[in-house]
XYZ file of C-alpha atoms in Angstrom:
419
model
C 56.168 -76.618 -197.194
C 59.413 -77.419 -195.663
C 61.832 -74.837 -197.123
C 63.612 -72.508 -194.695
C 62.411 -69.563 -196.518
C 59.030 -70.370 -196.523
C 58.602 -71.937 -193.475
C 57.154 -69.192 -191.095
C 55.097 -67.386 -194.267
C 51.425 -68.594 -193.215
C 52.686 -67.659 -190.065
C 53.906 -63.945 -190.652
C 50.767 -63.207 -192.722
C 48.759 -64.861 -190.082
C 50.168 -62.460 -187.325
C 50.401 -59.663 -189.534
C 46.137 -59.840 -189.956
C 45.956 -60.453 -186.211
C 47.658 -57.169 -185.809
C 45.602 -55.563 -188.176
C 42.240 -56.252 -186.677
C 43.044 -55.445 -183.282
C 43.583 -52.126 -184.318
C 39.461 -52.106 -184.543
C 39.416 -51.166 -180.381
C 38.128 -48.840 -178.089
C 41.226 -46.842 -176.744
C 43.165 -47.782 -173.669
C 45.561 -51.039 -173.004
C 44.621 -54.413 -174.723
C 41.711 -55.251 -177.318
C 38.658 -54.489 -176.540
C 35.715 -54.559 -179.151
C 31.595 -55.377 -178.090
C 29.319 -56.537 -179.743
C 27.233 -53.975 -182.073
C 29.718 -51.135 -181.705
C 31.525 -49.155 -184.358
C 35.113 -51.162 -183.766
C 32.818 -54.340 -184.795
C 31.492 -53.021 -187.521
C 35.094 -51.620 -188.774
C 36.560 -55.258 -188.225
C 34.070 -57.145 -190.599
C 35.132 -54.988 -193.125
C 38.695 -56.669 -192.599
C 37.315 -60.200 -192.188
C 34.959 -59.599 -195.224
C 37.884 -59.066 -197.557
C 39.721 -62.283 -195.761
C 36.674 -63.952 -196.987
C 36.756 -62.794 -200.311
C 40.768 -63.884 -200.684
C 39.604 -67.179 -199.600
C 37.144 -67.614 -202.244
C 34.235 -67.043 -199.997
C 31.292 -65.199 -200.349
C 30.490 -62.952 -197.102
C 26.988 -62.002 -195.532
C 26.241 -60.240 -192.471
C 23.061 -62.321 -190.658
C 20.296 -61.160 -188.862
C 21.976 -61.609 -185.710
C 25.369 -59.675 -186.371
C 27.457 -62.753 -187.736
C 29.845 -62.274 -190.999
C 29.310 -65.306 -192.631
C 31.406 -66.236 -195.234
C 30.856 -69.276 -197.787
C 32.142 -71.065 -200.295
C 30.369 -72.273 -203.817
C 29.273 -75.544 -202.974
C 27.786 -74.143 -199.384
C 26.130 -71.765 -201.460
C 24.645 -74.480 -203.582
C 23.520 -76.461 -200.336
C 25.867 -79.377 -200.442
C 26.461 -80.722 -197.250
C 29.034 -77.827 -195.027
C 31.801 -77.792 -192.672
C 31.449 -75.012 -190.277
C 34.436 -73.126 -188.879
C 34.845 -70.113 -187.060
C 34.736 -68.048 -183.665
C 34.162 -64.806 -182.270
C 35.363 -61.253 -182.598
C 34.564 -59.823 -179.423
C 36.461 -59.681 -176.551
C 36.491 -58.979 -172.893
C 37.099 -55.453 -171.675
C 41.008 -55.006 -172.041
C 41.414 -58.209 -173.690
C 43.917 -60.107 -175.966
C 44.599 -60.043 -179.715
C 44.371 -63.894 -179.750
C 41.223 -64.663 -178.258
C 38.250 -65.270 -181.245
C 39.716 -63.939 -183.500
C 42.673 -66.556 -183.878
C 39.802 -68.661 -185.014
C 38.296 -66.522 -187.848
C 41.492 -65.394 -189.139
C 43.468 -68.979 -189.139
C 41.082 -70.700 -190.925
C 40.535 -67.908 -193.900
C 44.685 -67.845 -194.098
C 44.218 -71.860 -194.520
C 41.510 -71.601 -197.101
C 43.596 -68.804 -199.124
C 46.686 -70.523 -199.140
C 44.846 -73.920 -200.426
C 43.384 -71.919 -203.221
C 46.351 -70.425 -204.051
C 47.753 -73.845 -204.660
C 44.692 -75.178 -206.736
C 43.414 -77.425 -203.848
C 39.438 -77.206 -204.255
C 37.900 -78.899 -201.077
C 34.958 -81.248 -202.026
C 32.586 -79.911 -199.886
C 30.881 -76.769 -198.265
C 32.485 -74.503 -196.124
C 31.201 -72.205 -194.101
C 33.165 -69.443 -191.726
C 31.941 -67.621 -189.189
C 32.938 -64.394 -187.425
C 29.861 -64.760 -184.403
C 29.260 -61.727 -183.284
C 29.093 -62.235 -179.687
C 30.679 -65.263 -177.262
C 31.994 -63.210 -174.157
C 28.974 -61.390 -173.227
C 30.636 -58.228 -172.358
C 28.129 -55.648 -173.754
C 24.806 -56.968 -172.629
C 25.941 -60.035 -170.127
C 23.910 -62.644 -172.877
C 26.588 -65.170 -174.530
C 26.684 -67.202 -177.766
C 23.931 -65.115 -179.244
C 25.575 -65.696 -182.790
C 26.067 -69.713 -182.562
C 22.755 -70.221 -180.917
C 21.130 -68.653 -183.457
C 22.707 -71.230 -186.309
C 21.978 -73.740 -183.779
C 18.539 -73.146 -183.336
C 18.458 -72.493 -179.999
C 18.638 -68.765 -180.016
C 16.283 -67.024 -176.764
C 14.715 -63.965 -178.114
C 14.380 -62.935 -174.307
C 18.054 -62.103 -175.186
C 16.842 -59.057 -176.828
C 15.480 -57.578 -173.700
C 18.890 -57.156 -172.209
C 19.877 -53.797 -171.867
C 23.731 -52.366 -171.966
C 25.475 -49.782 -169.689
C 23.405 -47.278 -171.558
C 20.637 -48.995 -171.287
C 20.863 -50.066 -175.078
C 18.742 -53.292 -175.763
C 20.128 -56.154 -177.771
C 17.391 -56.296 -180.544
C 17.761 -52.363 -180.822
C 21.784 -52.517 -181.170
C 21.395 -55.155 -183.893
C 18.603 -52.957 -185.706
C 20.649 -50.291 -185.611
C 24.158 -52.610 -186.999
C 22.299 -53.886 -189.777
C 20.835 -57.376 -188.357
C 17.430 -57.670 -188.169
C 16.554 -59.594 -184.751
C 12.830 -60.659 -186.077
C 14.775 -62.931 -188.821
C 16.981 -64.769 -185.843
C 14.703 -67.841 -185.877
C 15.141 -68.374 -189.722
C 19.203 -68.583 -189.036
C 18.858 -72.002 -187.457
C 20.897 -74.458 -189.655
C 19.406 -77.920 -190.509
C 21.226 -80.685 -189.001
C 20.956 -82.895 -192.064
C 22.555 -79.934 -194.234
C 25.922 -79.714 -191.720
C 28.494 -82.128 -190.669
C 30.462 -80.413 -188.124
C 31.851 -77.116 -186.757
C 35.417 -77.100 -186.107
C 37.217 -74.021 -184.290
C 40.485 -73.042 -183.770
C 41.225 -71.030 -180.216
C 44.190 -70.313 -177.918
C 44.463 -72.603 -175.240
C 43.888 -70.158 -172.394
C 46.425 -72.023 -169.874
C 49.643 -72.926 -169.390
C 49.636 -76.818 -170.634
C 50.362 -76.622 -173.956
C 53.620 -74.651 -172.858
C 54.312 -77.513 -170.254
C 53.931 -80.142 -172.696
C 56.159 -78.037 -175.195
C 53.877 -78.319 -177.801
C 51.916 -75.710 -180.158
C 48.783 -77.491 -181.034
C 46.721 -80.110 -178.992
C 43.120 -81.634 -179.738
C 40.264 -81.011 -177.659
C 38.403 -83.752 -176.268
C 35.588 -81.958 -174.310
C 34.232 -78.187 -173.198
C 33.972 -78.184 -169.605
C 31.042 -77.845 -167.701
C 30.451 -75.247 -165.528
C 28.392 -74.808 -162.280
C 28.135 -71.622 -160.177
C 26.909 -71.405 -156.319
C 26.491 -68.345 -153.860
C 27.233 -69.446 -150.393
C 26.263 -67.612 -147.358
C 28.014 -68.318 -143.496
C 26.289 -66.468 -140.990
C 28.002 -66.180 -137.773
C 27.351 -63.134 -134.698
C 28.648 -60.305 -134.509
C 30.123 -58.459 -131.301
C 33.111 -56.162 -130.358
C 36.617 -57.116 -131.812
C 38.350 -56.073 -128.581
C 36.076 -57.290 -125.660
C 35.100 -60.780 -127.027
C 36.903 -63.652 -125.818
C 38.558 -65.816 -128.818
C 37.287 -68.576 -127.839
C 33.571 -69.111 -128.672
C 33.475 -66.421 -130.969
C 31.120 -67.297 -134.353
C 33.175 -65.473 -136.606
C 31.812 -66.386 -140.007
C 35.019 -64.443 -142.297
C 37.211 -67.550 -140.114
C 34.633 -70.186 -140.998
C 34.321 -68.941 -144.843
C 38.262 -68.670 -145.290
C 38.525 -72.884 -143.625
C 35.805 -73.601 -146.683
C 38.285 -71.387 -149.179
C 40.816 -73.679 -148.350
C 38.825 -76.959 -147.815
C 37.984 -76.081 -151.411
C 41.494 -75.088 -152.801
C 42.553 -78.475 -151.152
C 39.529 -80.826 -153.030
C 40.246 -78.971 -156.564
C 43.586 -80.240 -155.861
C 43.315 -83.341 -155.073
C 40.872 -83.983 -157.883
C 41.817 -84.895 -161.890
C 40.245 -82.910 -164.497
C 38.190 -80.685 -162.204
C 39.121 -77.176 -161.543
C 37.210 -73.978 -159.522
C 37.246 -70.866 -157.947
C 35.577 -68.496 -155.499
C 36.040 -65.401 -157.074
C 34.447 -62.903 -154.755
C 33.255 -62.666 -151.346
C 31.268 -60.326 -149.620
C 31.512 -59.258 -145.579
C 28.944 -57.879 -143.565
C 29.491 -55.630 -141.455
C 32.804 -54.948 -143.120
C 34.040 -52.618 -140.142
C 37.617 -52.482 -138.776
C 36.839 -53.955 -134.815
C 33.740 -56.355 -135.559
C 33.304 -59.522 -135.613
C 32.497 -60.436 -138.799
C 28.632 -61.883 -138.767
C 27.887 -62.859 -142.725
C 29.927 -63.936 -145.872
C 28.654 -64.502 -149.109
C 31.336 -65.758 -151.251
C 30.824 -67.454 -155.244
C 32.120 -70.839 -155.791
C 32.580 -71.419 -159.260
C 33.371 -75.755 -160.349
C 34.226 -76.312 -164.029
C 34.845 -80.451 -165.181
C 34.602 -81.767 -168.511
C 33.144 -84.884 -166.764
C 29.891 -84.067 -164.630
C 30.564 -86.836 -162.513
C 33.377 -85.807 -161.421
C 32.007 -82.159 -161.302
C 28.696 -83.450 -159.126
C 31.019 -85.486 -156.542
C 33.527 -82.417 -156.462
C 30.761 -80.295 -155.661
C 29.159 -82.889 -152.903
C 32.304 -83.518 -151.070
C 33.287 -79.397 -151.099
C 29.941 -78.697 -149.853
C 30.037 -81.419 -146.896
C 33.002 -80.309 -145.944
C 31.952 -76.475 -145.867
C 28.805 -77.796 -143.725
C 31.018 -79.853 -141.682
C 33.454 -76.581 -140.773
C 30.278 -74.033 -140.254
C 28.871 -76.768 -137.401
C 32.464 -76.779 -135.771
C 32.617 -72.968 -135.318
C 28.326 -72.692 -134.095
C 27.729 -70.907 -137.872
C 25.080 -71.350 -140.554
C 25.194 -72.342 -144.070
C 23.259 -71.917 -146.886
C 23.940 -72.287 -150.275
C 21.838 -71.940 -153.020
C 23.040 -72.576 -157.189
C 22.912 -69.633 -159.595
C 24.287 -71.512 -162.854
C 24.903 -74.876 -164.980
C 26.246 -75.533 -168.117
C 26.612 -78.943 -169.019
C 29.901 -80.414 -170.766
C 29.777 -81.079 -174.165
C 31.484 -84.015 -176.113
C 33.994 -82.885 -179.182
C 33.150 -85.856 -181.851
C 35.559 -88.684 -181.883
C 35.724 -88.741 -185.713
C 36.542 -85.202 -185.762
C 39.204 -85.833 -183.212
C 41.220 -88.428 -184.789
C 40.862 -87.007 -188.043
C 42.832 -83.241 -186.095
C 44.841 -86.050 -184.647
C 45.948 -87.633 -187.926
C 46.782 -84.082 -189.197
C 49.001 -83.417 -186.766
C 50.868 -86.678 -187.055
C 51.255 -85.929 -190.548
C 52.508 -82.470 -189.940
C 54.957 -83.561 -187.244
C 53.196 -81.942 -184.797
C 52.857 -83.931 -181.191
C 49.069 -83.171 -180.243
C 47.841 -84.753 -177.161
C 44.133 -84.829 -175.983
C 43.387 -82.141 -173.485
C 39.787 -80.506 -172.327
C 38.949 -76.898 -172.592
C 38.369 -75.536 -169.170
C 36.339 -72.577 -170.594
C 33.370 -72.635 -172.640
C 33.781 -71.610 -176.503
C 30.538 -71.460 -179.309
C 31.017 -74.553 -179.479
C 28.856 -74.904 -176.586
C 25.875 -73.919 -178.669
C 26.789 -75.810 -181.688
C 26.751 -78.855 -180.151
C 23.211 -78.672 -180.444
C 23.524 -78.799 -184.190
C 26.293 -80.679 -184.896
C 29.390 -82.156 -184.152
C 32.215 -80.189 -182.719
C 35.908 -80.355 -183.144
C 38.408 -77.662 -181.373
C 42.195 -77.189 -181.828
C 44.129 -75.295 -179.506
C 46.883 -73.054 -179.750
C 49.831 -72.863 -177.513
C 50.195 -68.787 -176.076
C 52.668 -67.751 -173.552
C 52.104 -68.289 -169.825
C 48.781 -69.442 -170.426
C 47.644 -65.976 -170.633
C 44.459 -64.886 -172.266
C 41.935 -62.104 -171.274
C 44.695 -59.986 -170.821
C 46.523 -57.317 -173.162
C 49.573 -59.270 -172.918
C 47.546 -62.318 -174.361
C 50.492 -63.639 -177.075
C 51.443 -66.663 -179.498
C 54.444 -66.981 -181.694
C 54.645 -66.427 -185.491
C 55.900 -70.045 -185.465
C 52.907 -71.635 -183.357
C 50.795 -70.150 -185.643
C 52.827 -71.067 -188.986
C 52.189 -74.730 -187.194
C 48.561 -74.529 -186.830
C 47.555 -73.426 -189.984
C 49.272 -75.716 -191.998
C 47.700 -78.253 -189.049
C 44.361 -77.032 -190.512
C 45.201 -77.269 -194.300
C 46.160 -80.687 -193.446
C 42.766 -81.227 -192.069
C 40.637 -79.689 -194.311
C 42.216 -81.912 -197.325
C 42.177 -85.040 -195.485
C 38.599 -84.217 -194.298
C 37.411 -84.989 -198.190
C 37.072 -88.557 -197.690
C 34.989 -88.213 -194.333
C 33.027 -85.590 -195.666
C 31.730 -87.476 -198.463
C 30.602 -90.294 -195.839
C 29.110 -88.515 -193.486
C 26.809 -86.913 -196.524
């Protein structure tokens, strides 16, 4: 595993698969593949012979996963679950999702190629949908395996007015069998993904892999400032209730808490002014505040002392505030056995990993419920993800897969006491 010559090969074939399935896009810059839609359905045929090389056996599920399993999974010994998504976001990355399907298959190939026969099941998983894109309704494939699957989900119509239960009808699932998906709990012992890191701190740290200790959670508010209006030109400065100056103080009151605060990151992402007009005072903004922790006490205070100090600014300038939550996700735990045991891989492939949260939400959010979760990131350049320019190295990913083999063999032991 250490000669020059071979060093980078899990790597190159690694990147060279990458390359190959993001050719499975709707034109125009970047990836971008939904749920349901042709460029899916032209990408499991990829993943499906993956699976195959890897000694797997694939399936397509009711709810538009490829799932792919090995001979003891089949035969209902006790399964490892790996995987992630192949959608992406409109204009997306080659990296995102599908990193995590296609590492792991590379890792399983390469350890049958060498005679290595793990001692348990395996499953992996191409879920169908994470980002939501098509009809706005995420983790449809790993709630479904989790049990947890909302078959309101169906209703939810796409720009064409589409429904979800009629685009999986029509791609070969079958959206009546969804509840049957659910895994049993005693049957699994853990779902492990692989996923680009999605920031920068990997890069800082100068390291390729690191261990995931937690999915963040996230909570979403709409806040409205109401101020007066009047004319831009014959009211006096002072006095004036202008509610864009009193919204842009809680911006930066905001900006300033994030800052000062470990582990707990946000956003307002969009804001709204009414009137919107050249030469009035503005009366009304709505903005979006957006708080992400992998702690929820930290997330909870954040939140208390951002909103105090938003209510504090809005009484110093004569405006009202309302503000009224539109969305919580709680964090989720990755399972200390499954960390040390990525952790102990790493060590053993020289490979400095330190703990780190996810600050976006992954399937493992919904397979939580059925199991416990491990995540390894992947180092990509500037952080960048969602974005065509979304990019790792052939040697980061040479790194992480032989992380993984590393992992899956030492995972034997554990396996068999956990059964």
């Amino acid at each position: 595993m250490t000669d020059s010559k071979t060093q980078t090969a899990l790597g190159r074939d690694l990147m060279a698969r990458l390359d190959e399935a993001a050719r499975h896009s709707r034109p125009g810059p970047g990836v971008t593949r939904l749920f349901c839609s042709d460029e899916h359905r032209k990408v499991l045929e990829l993943i499906a012979d993956w699976m195959r090389q890897a000694g797997l056996t694939p399936e397509l599920d009711a709810s538009g996963n490829l799932v792919g399993r090995n001979a003891r999974a089949m035969a209902g010994e006790k399964t490892l679950i790996l995987g992630s998504h192949q959608d992406t976001v409109a204009e997306g990355g080659k990296y995102d999702g599908m990193l995590g399907i296609a590492l792991p298959l590379q890792a399983l190939q390469a350890l049958k190629e060498v005679g290595i026969e793990l001692p348990y099941g395996v499953e992996a998983v191409a879920f169908g949908d994470e980002e939501g894109t098509r009809f706005q309704s995420t983790l449809i494939g790993s709630r479904a395996l989790a049990g947890t699957f909302d078959p309101v989900s169906l209703e939810a119509r796409d720009a064409d007015g589409v429904t979800l239960g009629e685009a999986l009808k029509a791609f070969g699932g079958n959206p009546e069998a969804i509840p049957q998906l659910a895994r049993k709990p005693e049957a699994v012992f853990g779902f492990v993904e692989v996923h680009i890191e999605q920031g920068p701190v990997l890069e800082q740290r100068d390291q390729a892999v690191g261990v995931v200790t937690a999915l963040t959670g996230i909570e979403r508010h709409r806040i409205c400032v109401r101020g007066k209006a009047g004319h831009a030109g014959t009211t006096p400065m002072p006095g004036r209730r202008d509610a864009l100056v009193g919204a842009a103080e809680m911006v930066v009151a905001a900006d300033r808490i994030l800052n000062a605060t470990p582990d707990f990151v946000g956003v307002v992402g969009k804001l709204e002014v009414r009137p919107n007009a050249v030469n009035v005072i503005p009366a009304e903004v709505n903005f979006t505040l957006e708080l992400r922790s992998p702690d929820t006490t930290v997330r909870e205070q954040g939140r208390r002392e951002i909103l105090d100090s938003c209510q504090r600014l809005a009484q110093a300038r004569g405006l009202e505030l309302s503000s009224e939550p539109t969305y919580q996700a709680e964090a989720v735990a990755c399972a200390e056995w499954l960390i040390e045991t990525l952790e102990g891989a790493c060590e053993e492939c020289g490979e400095p990993a330190e703990r780190m949260f996810s600050g976006a939400g992954h399937d493992g959010l919904a397979m939580h419920d059925l199991t416990d979760i491990g995540m390894l990131f992947v180092r990509c350049k500037d952080g960048l993800s969602h974005h065509p320019d979304e990019a790792i190295s052939i040697e980061d990913a040479d790194r992480a897969t032989r992380v993984l083999m590393r992992f899956l063999t030492n995972l034997g032991s554990k396996a068999r006491s956990r059964s």
